[in-house]
Amino acid sequence: MTRTGSMPWLVTIALTLAASGLLTATDQWPQFRGPLAGVAADDPALPDAWSETDNIVWKTAVPGLGWSSPIVWNDHIFLTAAISSGEEVAPTRGLYDPGEEHGRTKAAAAQRWIVYDVDFKTGRIRWERELRNGLPPTMRHVKNSFASETPVTDGERVYVYLGAIGLVAALDLAGRPVWVREIGAFDGRYQFGSAASPALFKDRLFVVNDNSRQSFIAALDKRTGSEVWRTNREETDNWATPYVWENEVRTEIVTNGTGRVRSYDLDGKVLWELKGMTTLDVPSPFARHGLLYISSGYPGASPRPVFAVRPGASGDISLEPGETSNRFIAWYQPLLGTYNTSALVYGDYYYTLLDRGFLLCHDARTGRQVYGRQRISAESSGFTASPWAYNGKIFASSEDGDTFVIQAGPEFRLLGRNSLSGMTLATPAIAQGSVIIRTQSHLYRIARARK
């Protein structure tokens, strides 16, 4: 792997502890997509083939509906769910327009919002903590849930944000609430619900809530839950997780948005802005090779952009008509953005997984196309989970529960397909030689069988 241009602080801590013999960087997966945006360290224990019967360490039923990703710290796997006391409208696989009736869906009954701690070794649910019980004041898209935000942990506490009820909470590793804060629950313009996960940096927890009343980004003290600052935003809908970018110039918080991409300093002041995104924004920003990658790709929109941004920007860095780069934008692709999936940079290459099941590859530093659209599977309903990589392979999970294995590098080659039962929208966690996959009803731990 080529050395990255920035290293998130959690990875720095993990490497420091590894030097002391306490743990390794691959032991933990503390946030959405992990510390390196979907890239896991090579490990011979990690599997490249599995099924309902092969390489399954355990399979655990998870009640309720929640599309938050699992996170891992030592022997803890944390995830959230909303359990309905009635029968909710079931999601349908595929990329489609659900219409007014299901595009904006009310809860059919009261919900219980639960945090689960699953034992990594056995799959047993160690504890479950109910944070709220009642009817959500907001609506959701039929393919969203009322618990889609992924938790984040620092190894001492797990931090949970539930946008559907406007609640942020910190729990210790025994499941005891340390603090609970109300920050407001708001519908967006389309009333599709929320999904932007919280981000953690040192003693601050960052939460973005873009809605139809008053959008904002807020920083909370992770020790007490008190609000340190709140900055208003001119946005209406957003499902992208904010990204803490530690680069060679400074540390900044980057947020996607329909109106503009914005970067904030650690005090909530805008550093730079970039316009040109599509109507709905889901992919989360991330950084590799000293560049920040931002994308947006609502189906049918034009452009559907991908930008690679250099550190040190200030003010409005938007491209002028006809431009493909400027002082701070290293490269731009006008039709490469995705709707739901976040892109992946593995080695020297930028991989794009389109929702309809195509993979593209570009040079991560220059944006030059390496190969164009390659069909992964003609039978798949669609792809919502973001891709991940290890051991020289790219993994792409379809909504049908099939994970396709693709050779990494400049040539496209499909190596295999691994099938599980159950609809899959959540992005997996990779830690301790295992892949943790969440389907609509179960959590799997997958690893190579010991011979």
CSV table of C-alpha atoms in Angstrom, one decimal:
chain,number,residue,atom,x,y,z
A,1,MET,CA,0.0,0.0,0.0
A,2,THR,CA,1.2,3.5,-0.8
A,3,ARG,CA,1.6,5.8,2.2
A,4,THR,CA,-1.4,8.0,2.8
A,5,GLY,CA,-1.2,11.8,3.0
A,6,SER,CA,-3.1,12.0,6.3
A,7,MET,CA,-3.6,9.6,9.2
A,8,PRO,CA,-6.7,9.9,11.4
A,9,TRP,CA,-6.0,10.3,15.1
A,10,LEU,CA,-7.5,7.0,16.0
A,11,VAL,CA,-5.1,5.2,13.8
A,12,THR,CA,-2.2,7.1,15.3
A,13,ILE,CA,-3.3,6.0,18.8
A,14,ALA,CA,-3.7,2.4,17.7
A,15,LEU,CA,-0.2,2.4,16.2
A,16,THR,CA,1.3,3.9,19.3
A,17,LEU,CA,-0.4,1.2,21.4
A,18,ALA,CA,0.7,-1.4,19.0
A,19,ALA,CA,4.3,-0.4,19.6
A,20,SER,CA,3.8,-1.1,23.3
A,21,GLY,CA,2.3,-4.5,22.6
A,22,LEU,CA,-1.2,-3.7,23.8
A,23,LEU,CA,-3.0,-4.0,20.5
A,24,THR,CA,-2.7,-3.6,16.8
A,25,ALA,CA,-4.3,-1.1,14.4
A,26,THR,CA,-6.4,-3.9,12.9
A,27,ASP,CA,-8.0,-4.8,16.2
A,28,GLN,CA,-10.5,-1.9,16.1
A,29,TRP,CA,-13.1,-0.6,13.7
A,30,PRO,CA,-14.4,2.4,15.8
A,31,GLN,CA,-16.5,4.3,13.2
A,32,PHE,CA,-18.4,4.2,10.0
A,33,ARG,CA,-16.1,2.7,7.3
A,34,GLY,CA,-13.3,2.3,9.9
A,35,PRO,CA,-10.3,4.6,10.3
A,36,LEU,CA,-9.1,4.4,6.7
A,37,ALA,CA,-12.4,4.7,4.8
A,38,GLY,CA,-13.1,1.1,4.0
A,39,VAL,CA,-9.4,-0.2,3.8
A,40,ALA,CA,-8.4,-2.8,6.2
A,41,ALA,CA,-4.9,-4.0,6.9
A,42,ASP,CA,-3.9,-7.2,5.1
A,43,ASP,CA,-4.4,-10.3,7.3
A,44,PRO,CA,-4.3,-14.0,6.2
A,45,ALA,CA,-7.2,-14.7,8.6
A,46,LEU,CA,-9.6,-12.5,6.6
A,47,PRO,CA,-11.8,-14.5,4.3
A,48,ASP,CA,-12.5,-14.0,0.6
A,49,ALA,CA,-15.1,-16.7,0.4
A,50,TRP,CA,-18.2,-17.5,2.6
A,51,SER,CA,-21.8,-18.7,2.5
A,52,GLU,CA,-24.5,-19.4,5.1
A,53,THR,CA,-22.5,-22.5,6.1
A,54,ASP,CA,-18.9,-21.8,5.2
A,55,ASN,CA,-16.5,-19.6,7.3
A,56,ILE,CA,-19.3,-18.4,9.6
A,57,VAL,CA,-18.0,-18.1,13.1
A,58,TRP,CA,-21.5,-17.1,14.4
A,59,LYS,CA,-24.8,-15.7,13.3
A,60,THR,CA,-26.9,-13.7,15.7
A,61,ALA,CA,-30.5,-12.5,15.2
A,62,VAL,CA,-30.9,-8.7,15.7
A,63,PRO,CA,-34.5,-7.6,16.3
A,64,GLY,CA,-35.9,-4.4,14.8
A,65,LEU,CA,-34.9,-2.4,11.8
A,66,GLY,CA,-31.7,-0.4,11.6
A,67,TRP,CA,-29.2,0.2,8.8
A,68,SER,CA,-26.4,1.5,11.0
A,69,SER,CA,-23.1,-0.3,10.5
A,70,PRO,CA,-21.5,-2.3,13.2
A,71,ILE,CA,-18.4,-1.0,14.9
A,72,VAL,CA,-15.8,-3.0,16.8
A,73,TRP,CA,-13.7,-2.3,19.9
A,74,ASN,CA,-11.8,-5.2,21.4
A,75,ASP,CA,-14.5,-7.9,22.2
A,76,HIS,CA,-17.4,-5.4,21.8
A,77,ILE,CA,-19.5,-5.0,18.6
A,78,PHE,CA,-21.9,-2.1,18.9
A,79,LEU,CA,-24.9,-1.4,16.7
A,80,THR,CA,-28.4,0.3,16.9
A,81,ALA,CA,-31.9,-0.6,15.9
A,82,ALA,CA,-35.5,0.7,16.2
A,83,ILE,CA,-37.9,-2.0,17.2
A,84,SER,CA,-41.5,-1.3,16.2
A,85,SER,CA,-44.5,-2.4,18.3
A,86,GLY,CA,-46.5,-2.9,15.0
A,87,GLU,CA,-45.8,-3.9,11.5
A,88,GLU,CA,-43.8,-1.4,9.4
A,89,VAL,CA,-43.7,-1.0,5.6
A,90,ALA,CA,-41.1,-3.4,4.4
A,91,PRO,CA,-38.3,-2.0,2.2
A,92,THR,CA,-38.0,-3.1,-1.4
A,93,ARG,CA,-34.7,-3.9,-3.0
A,94,GLY,CA,-33.4,-1.9,-5.9
A,95,LEU,CA,-33.0,1.7,-7.1
A,96,TYR,CA,-36.5,3.1,-7.8
A,97,ASP,CA,-38.9,6.0,-7.2
A,98,PRO,CA,-41.2,4.8,-4.4
A,99,GLY,CA,-43.7,7.6,-5.0
A,100,GLU,CA,-45.3,9.9,-2.4
A,101,GLU,CA,-46.9,7.1,-0.3
A,102,HIS,CA,-43.6,5.3,0.5
A,103,GLY,CA,-41.1,7.9,-0.3
A,104,ARG,CA,-42.3,9.6,2.9
A,105,THR,CA,-43.2,6.9,5.3
A,106,LYS,CA,-44.7,7.4,8.8
A,107,ALA,CA,-44.0,5.0,11.6
A,108,ALA,CA,-46.9,2.5,11.9
A,109,ALA,CA,-46.5,2.2,15.6
A,110,ALA,CA,-44.3,3.2,18.6
A,111,GLN,CA,-40.6,2.4,18.4
A,112,ARG,CA,-38.0,1.3,20.9
A,113,TRP,CA,-34.5,2.7,20.2
A,114,ILE,CA,-31.9,0.2,21.2
A,115,VAL,CA,-28.1,0.0,21.4
A,116,TYR,CA,-26.7,-3.5,21.3
A,117,ASP,CA,-23.4,-4.8,22.5
A,118,VAL,CA,-22.6,-8.1,20.9
A,119,ASP,CA,-19.8,-10.3,22.2
A,120,PHE,CA,-17.2,-10.6,19.5
A,121,LYS,CA,-16.1,-14.1,20.3
A,122,THR,CA,-19.5,-15.8,20.8
A,123,GLY,CA,-22.1,-13.6,19.1
A,124,ARG,CA,-24.1,-13.4,22.3
A,125,ILE,CA,-25.9,-10.1,22.9
A,126,ARG,CA,-24.0,-9.0,26.0
A,127,TRP,CA,-26.4,-6.1,26.8
A,128,GLU,CA,-29.1,-4.0,25.2
A,129,ARG,CA,-29.9,-0.5,26.3
A,130,GLU,CA,-33.2,1.3,25.4
A,131,LEU,CA,-32.7,5.0,24.9
A,132,ARG,CA,-36.2,6.0,23.9
A,133,ASN,CA,-39.7,4.6,23.5
A,134,GLY,CA,-42.5,6.3,21.5
A,135,LEU,CA,-43.6,7.5,18.1
A,136,PRO,CA,-40.9,9.3,16.1
A,137,PRO,CA,-41.7,12.9,15.2
A,138,THR,CA,-40.1,12.5,11.8
A,139,MET,CA,-40.7,10.4,8.7
A,140,ARG,CA,-38.4,8.1,6.7
A,141,HIS,CA,-37.9,6.8,3.2
A,142,VAL,CA,-39.1,3.3,2.8
A,143,LYS,CA,-35.5,2.1,2.4
A,144,ASN,CA,-34.3,4.1,5.4
A,145,SER,CA,-34.8,3.2,9.0
A,146,PHE,CA,-35.3,5.2,12.2
A,147,ALA,CA,-31.8,4.1,13.4
A,148,SER,CA,-29.5,4.5,10.4
A,149,GLU,CA,-26.7,6.5,12.0
A,150,THR,CA,-23.6,4.4,12.9
A,151,PRO,CA,-22.2,4.8,16.4
A,152,VAL,CA,-18.6,5.8,17.1
A,153,THR,CA,-16.4,4.8,20.0
A,154,ASP,CA,-13.1,5.9,21.6
A,155,GLY,CA,-12.7,2.6,23.5
A,156,GLU,CA,-14.1,4.1,26.7
A,157,ARG,CA,-17.6,5.0,25.6
A,158,VAL,CA,-19.8,4.5,22.7
A,159,TYR,CA,-21.5,7.6,21.2
A,160,VAL,CA,-24.9,7.3,19.5
A,161,TYR,CA,-26.8,9.8,17.5
A,162,LEU,CA,-30.5,9.1,16.6
A,163,GLY,CA,-31.6,11.8,14.2
A,164,ALA,CA,-35.2,10.5,14.0
A,165,ILE,CA,-35.7,11.6,17.6
A,166,GLY,CA,-32.9,14.2,17.9
A,167,LEU,CA,-31.1,12.3,20.7
A,168,VAL,CA,-27.3,12.1,21.3
A,169,ALA,CA,-26.0,9.8,24.0
A,170,ALA,CA,-22.8,8.4,25.5
A,171,LEU,CA,-22.8,5.0,27.1
A,172,ASP,CA,-19.9,3.2,28.9
A,173,LEU,CA,-18.9,-0.2,27.7
A,174,ALA,CA,-21.2,-1.8,30.3
A,175,GLY,CA,-24.2,-0.1,28.7
A,176,ARG,CA,-24.7,2.5,31.4
A,177,PRO,CA,-25.7,6.0,30.1
A,178,VAL,CA,-23.1,8.6,30.9
A,179,TRP,CA,-25.1,11.5,29.4
A,180,VAL,CA,-28.1,12.0,27.1
A,181,ARG,CA,-28.7,15.2,25.2
A,182,GLU,CA,-31.7,16.4,23.1
A,183,ILE,CA,-30.6,18.5,20.0
A,184,GLY,CA,-33.9,18.5,18.1
A,185,ALA,CA,-35.6,16.2,15.6
A,186,PHE,CA,-36.5,17.7,12.2
A,187,ASP,CA,-37.7,16.5,8.8
A,188,GLY,CA,-35.8,17.4,5.7
A,189,ARG,CA,-37.4,18.9,2.6
A,190,TYR,CA,-38.2,15.4,1.3
A,191,GLN,CA,-39.0,13.8,4.7
A,192,PHE,CA,-36.7,10.8,3.9
A,193,GLY,CA,-35.3,10.6,7.4
A,194,SER,CA,-31.7,10.9,8.7
A,195,ALA,CA,-28.5,8.8,8.4
A,196,ALA,CA,-25.5,11.1,8.9
A,197,SER,CA,-23.3,9.5,11.6
A,198,PRO,CA,-21.5,11.4,14.3
A,199,ALA,CA,-17.7,12.0,14.0
A,200,LEU,CA,-15.3,12.0,16.9
A,201,PHE,CA,-12.0,13.9,17.3
A,202,LYS,CA,-10.2,14.1,20.6
A,203,ASP,CA,-12.7,15.5,23.1
A,204,ARG,CA,-15.3,16.7,20.6
A,205,LEU,CA,-18.2,14.8,19.0
A,206,PHE,CA,-19.5,16.4,15.8
A,207,VAL,CA,-23.1,16.1,14.6
A,208,VAL,CA,-24.6,17.4,11.3
A,209,ASN,CA,-28.4,17.8,11.0
A,210,ASP,CA,-29.6,19.3,7.7
A,211,ASN,CA,-33.3,19.8,7.7
A,212,SER,CA,-36.1,22.1,6.4
A,213,ARG,CA,-36.2,24.4,9.5
A,214,GLN,CA,-32.7,25.2,10.6
A,215,SER,CA,-29.8,23.1,9.5
A,216,PHE,CA,-26.7,23.0,11.7
A,217,ILE,CA,-23.4,21.4,12.6
A,218,ALA,CA,-22.7,21.1,16.3
A,219,ALA,CA,-19.8,20.1,18.5
A,220,LEU,CA,-20.5,18.4,21.8
A,221,ASP,CA,-18.1,17.8,24.7
A,222,LYS,CA,-17.7,14.1,24.6
A,223,ARG,CA,-17.2,13.9,28.4
A,224,THR,CA,-20.4,15.8,29.4
A,225,GLY,CA,-22.5,16.1,26.3
A,226,SER,CA,-22.6,19.9,26.7
A,227,GLU,CA,-22.8,21.9,23.4
A,228,VAL,CA,-19.5,23.6,22.7
A,229,TRP,CA,-20.7,25.4,19.6
A,230,ARG,CA,-23.3,25.3,16.9
A,231,THR,CA,-23.1,26.7,13.4
A,232,ASN,CA,-26.1,27.2,11.2
A,233,ARG,CA,-26.0,25.8,7.6
A,234,GLU,CA,-27.9,26.8,4.5
A,235,GLU,CA,-29.0,23.2,3.6
A,236,THR,CA,-32.2,21.1,3.6
A,237,ASP,CA,-31.3,17.4,3.2
A,238,ASN,CA,-28.1,15.5,3.8
A,239,TRP,CA,-27.2,11.9,4.7
A,240,ALA,CA,-23.4,12.2,4.5
A,241,THR,CA,-21.3,11.6,7.6
A,242,PRO,CA,-18.9,14.5,8.4
A,243,TYR,CA,-15.2,13.8,8.0
A,244,VAL,CA,-12.4,15.0,10.3
A,245,TRP,CA,-9.5,15.7,7.9
A,246,GLU,CA,-6.1,15.8,9.5
A,247,ASN,CA,-3.9,17.1,6.8
A,248,GLU,CA,-0.4,18.7,6.5
A,249,VAL,CA,-1.8,22.2,7.1
A,250,ARG,CA,-4.5,21.8,9.8
A,251,THR,CA,-7.4,19.7,11.1
A,252,GLU,CA,-10.8,20.5,9.6
A,253,ILE,CA,-14.3,19.1,9.6
A,254,VAL,CA,-15.6,18.5,6.0
A,255,THR,CA,-19.4,18.2,5.3
A,256,ASN,CA,-21.1,17.3,2.1
A,257,GLY,CA,-24.3,19.3,1.1
A,258,THR,CA,-26.7,20.0,-1.6
A,259,GLY,CA,-25.9,23.7,-1.6
A,260,ARG,CA,-22.2,23.5,-0.9
A,261,VAL,CA,-19.5,21.3,0.5
A,262,ARG,CA,-18.2,23.2,3.5
A,263,SER,CA,-15.1,22.8,5.6
A,264,TYR,CA,-15.0,24.1,9.2
A,265,ASP,CA,-12.2,24.7,11.6
A,266,LEU,CA,-12.4,23.1,15.1
A,267,ASP,CA,-14.3,26.1,16.4
A,268,GLY,CA,-17.1,25.9,13.8
A,269,LYS,CA,-15.9,28.7,11.4
A,270,VAL,CA,-16.1,28.1,7.7
A,271,LEU,CA,-12.7,27.6,6.1
A,272,TRP,CA,-13.8,27.0,2.5
A,273,GLU,CA,-16.8,26.2,0.3
A,274,LEU,CA,-17.4,24.3,-2.9
A,275,LYS,CA,-20.6,24.3,-5.0
A,276,GLY,CA,-21.7,21.9,-7.7
A,277,MET,CA,-23.2,18.9,-5.8
A,278,THR,CA,-26.5,17.2,-6.8
A,279,THR,CA,-29.9,17.4,-5.1
A,280,LEU,CA,-29.5,14.6,-2.6
A,281,ASP,CA,-26.1,13.9,-1.0
A,282,VAL,CA,-25.2,10.5,0.6
A,283,PRO,CA,-21.5,9.7,0.0
A,284,SER,CA,-19.2,10.7,2.8
A,285,PRO,CA,-16.0,12.6,2.3
A,286,PHE,CA,-12.6,10.9,3.0
A,287,ALA,CA,-8.9,11.4,2.4
A,288,ARG,CA,-6.0,9.4,1.0
A,289,HIS,CA,-2.6,10.4,-0.6
A,290,GLY,CA,-2.9,13.9,0.8
A,291,LEU,CA,-6.2,14.6,-1.1
A,292,LEU,CA,-9.8,14.9,0.1
A,293,TYR,CA,-12.4,13.1,-2.0
A,294,ILE,CA,-15.9,14.4,-2.3
A,295,SER,CA,-18.7,13.0,-4.5
A,296,SER,CA,-22.4,13.3,-5.2
A,297,GLY,CA,-24.5,11.5,-7.7
A,298,TYR,CA,-28.3,11.7,-7.5
A,299,PRO,CA,-29.6,9.5,-10.4
A,300,GLY,CA,-30.4,11.5,-13.6
A,301,ALA,CA,-28.6,14.6,-12.4
A,302,SER,CA,-25.8,16.3,-14.4
A,303,PRO,CA,-23.2,16.8,-13.3
A,304,ARG,CA,-22.7,14.0,-10.8
A,305,PRO,CA,-19.3,15.2,-9.6
A,306,VAL,CA,-16.3,13.9,-7.9
A,307,PHE,CA,-13.7,16.4,-6.6
A,308,ALA,CA,-10.2,15.8,-5.2
A,309,VAL,CA,-9.2,18.7,-3.0
A,310,ARG,CA,-5.8,19.7,-1.8
A,311,PRO,CA,-5.1,21.0,1.8
A,312,GLY,CA,-4.9,24.6,2.7
A,313,ALA,CA,-8.0,26.0,0.8
A,314,SER,CA,-9.9,29.1,1.9
A,315,GLY,CA,-13.0,30.9,0.6
A,316,ASP,CA,-14.9,29.8,-2.4
A,317,ILE,CA,-12.9,27.2,-4.3
A,318,SER,CA,-15.6,26.3,-6.8
A,319,LEU,CA,-14.6,25.6,-10.4
A,320,GLU,CA,-15.4,28.1,-13.1
A,321,PRO,CA,-17.3,26.9,-16.2
A,322,GLY,CA,-15.0,24.8,-18.3
A,323,GLU,CA,-12.4,24.2,-15.6
A,324,THR,CA,-11.4,20.7,-14.4
A,325,SER,CA,-8.9,21.9,-11.7
A,326,ASN,CA,-7.7,25.0,-9.9
A,327,ARG,CA,-5.2,25.8,-7.2
A,328,PHE,CA,-7.0,23.7,-4.6
A,329,ILE,CA,-9.0,21.2,-6.8
A,330,ALA,CA,-6.5,18.6,-8.0
A,331,TRP,CA,-9.0,16.9,-10.3
A,332,TYR,CA,-12.6,16.8,-11.2
A,333,GLN,CA,-14.8,14.1,-12.9
A,334,PRO,CA,-18.3,15.4,-13.9
A,335,LEU,CA,-20.1,12.1,-14.1
A,336,LEU,CA,-18.4,9.8,-11.7
A,337,GLY,CA,-20.4,10.5,-8.5
A,338,THR,CA,-22.6,7.8,-6.9
A,339,TYR,CA,-26.0,8.0,-5.2
A,340,ASN,CA,-25.7,5.9,-2.0
A,341,THR,CA,-22.2,4.3,-1.9
A,342,SER,CA,-19.0,6.1,-0.8
A,343,ALA,CA,-16.0,5.6,-3.1
A,344,LEU,CA,-12.9,3.6,-2.1
A,345,VAL,CA,-9.2,4.4,-2.5
A,346,TYR,CA,-7.0,1.3,-2.3
A,347,GLY,CA,-3.4,1.6,-3.3
A,348,ASP,CA,-3.0,4.0,-6.2
A,349,TYR,CA,-6.6,3.6,-7.4
A,350,TYR,CA,-10.0,5.3,-6.8
A,351,TYR,CA,-12.8,2.8,-7.2
A,352,THR,CA,-16.4,3.9,-7.9
A,353,LEU,CA,-19.2,1.4,-7.1
A,354,LEU,CA,-22.3,2.6,-8.9
A,355,ASP,CA,-25.7,1.8,-7.3
A,356,ARG,CA,-26.8,-0.3,-10.3
A,357,GLY,CA,-23.8,-2.6,-10.0
A,358,PHE,CA,-20.9,-1.2,-12.1
A,359,LEU,CA,-17.3,-0.7,-10.9
A,360,LEU,CA,-15.0,2.0,-12.4
A,361,CYS,CA,-11.3,2.6,-11.6
A,362,HIS,CA,-9.4,5.9,-11.8
A,363,ASP,CA,-5.9,7.0,-10.8
A,364,ALA,CA,-6.4,8.4,-7.3
A,365,ARG,CA,-3.9,11.2,-7.7
A,366,THR,CA,-4.8,12.5,-11.1
A,367,GLY,CA,-8.3,11.3,-11.8
A,368,ARG,CA,-7.2,9.6,-15.1
A,369,GLN,CA,-9.5,6.7,-16.0
A,370,VAL,CA,-7.9,3.3,-15.7
A,371,TYR,CA,-11.0,1.4,-16.7
A,372,GLY,CA,-14.6,2.4,-17.4
A,373,ARG,CA,-17.8,0.8,-16.3
A,374,GLN,CA,-17.5,-3.0,-15.6
A,375,ARG,CA,-20.7,-4.9,-14.9
A,376,ILE,CA,-20.4,-6.8,-11.6
A,377,SER,CA,-23.7,-8.6,-11.8
A,378,ALA,CA,-26.7,-8.4,-14.1
A,379,GLU,CA,-28.9,-10.1,-11.6
A,380,SER,CA,-28.4,-7.9,-8.5
A,381,SER,CA,-31.1,-5.5,-7.3
A,382,GLY,CA,-28.6,-2.8,-6.5
A,383,PHE,CA,-25.8,-1.7,-4.3
A,384,THR,CA,-26.1,0.6,-1.2
A,385,ALA,CA,-23.3,-0.6,1.1
A,386,SER,CA,-20.0,1.0,0.4
A,387,PRO,CA,-17.1,-1.2,-0.9
A,388,TRP,CA,-14.1,-2.3,1.2
A,389,ALA,CA,-10.7,-3.8,0.6
A,390,TYR,CA,-8.0,-6.0,2.0
A,391,ASN,CA,-5.5,-8.7,0.8
A,392,GLY,CA,-5.4,-7.2,-2.8
A,393,LYS,CA,-9.1,-7.6,-3.3
A,394,ILE,CA,-12.2,-5.3,-3.5
A,395,PHE,CA,-15.5,-6.4,-1.9
A,396,ALA,CA,-18.9,-5.1,-3.0
A,397,SER,CA,-22.1,-6.1,-1.2
A,398,SER,CA,-25.4,-6.0,-3.0
A,399,GLU,CA,-28.8,-5.5,-1.4
A,400,ASP,CA,-29.5,-9.1,-2.1
A,401,GLY,CA,-26.9,-10.2,0.4
A,402,ASP,CA,-24.3,-11.2,-2.2
A,403,THR,CA,-20.7,-10.0,-1.7
A,404,PHE,CA,-18.7,-9.9,-5.0
A,405,VAL,CA,-14.9,-10.3,-4.8
A,406,ILE,CA,-13.0,-8.3,-7.4
A,407,GLN,CA,-9.3,-8.2,-8.1
A,408,ALA,CA,-7.7,-4.9,-7.1
A,409,GLY,CA,-5.5,-3.1,-9.6
A,410,PRO,CA,-5.6,-1.7,-13.1
A,411,GLU,CA,-7.5,-4.7,-14.6
A,412,PHE,CA,-11.1,-5.7,-13.7
A,413,ARG,CA,-11.5,-9.3,-12.8
A,414,LEU,CA,-14.4,-10.8,-10.9
A,415,LEU,CA,-13.1,-13.5,-8.6
A,416,GLY,CA,-16.2,-14.8,-6.8
A,417,ARG,CA,-19.6,-14.3,-5.2
A,418,ASN,CA,-20.4,-15.0,-1.5
A,419,SER,CA,-24.1,-15.2,-0.7
A,420,LEU,CA,-26.0,-14.7,2.6
A,421,SER,CA,-29.7,-14.7,3.1
A,422,GLY,CA,-31.3,-11.3,3.9
A,423,MET,CA,-31.4,-7.8,2.4
A,424,THR,CA,-28.1,-5.9,3.1
A,425,LEU,CA,-27.7,-2.2,3.1
A,426,ALA,CA,-25.2,-1.6,5.9
A,427,THR,CA,-21.5,-1.3,5.3
A,428,PRO,CA,-19.5,-4.0,7.1
A,429,ALA,CA,-16.8,-3.7,9.8
A,430,ILE,CA,-13.5,-5.5,9.4
A,431,ALA,CA,-11.4,-6.2,12.5
A,432,GLN,CA,-9.4,-8.9,14.2
A,433,GLY,CA,-9.3,-11.2,11.2
A,434,SER,CA,-13.1,-11.0,10.7
A,435,VAL,CA,-15.7,-9.4,8.6
A,436,ILE,CA,-18.8,-8.3,10.5
A,437,ILE,CA,-21.8,-8.1,8.2
A,438,ARG,CA,-25.3,-6.8,9.1
A,439,THR,CA,-28.3,-8.0,7.1
A,440,GLN,CA,-31.9,-6.9,7.7
A,441,SER,CA,-32.3,-9.5,10.5
A,442,HIS,CA,-28.9,-10.9,11.5
A,443,LEU,CA,-25.4,-10.1,12.3
A,444,TYR,CA,-22.6,-12.3,11.0
A,445,ARG,CA,-19.0,-12.8,12.0
A,446,ILE,CA,-17.1,-14.3,9.1
A,447,ALA,CA,-13.5,-15.6,9.2
A,448,ARG,CA,-11.4,-18.3,7.6
A,449,ALA,CA,-12.0,-21.6,9.3
A,450,ARG,CA,-9.1,-22.9,11.2
A,451,LYS,CA,-7.7,-26.2,9.9
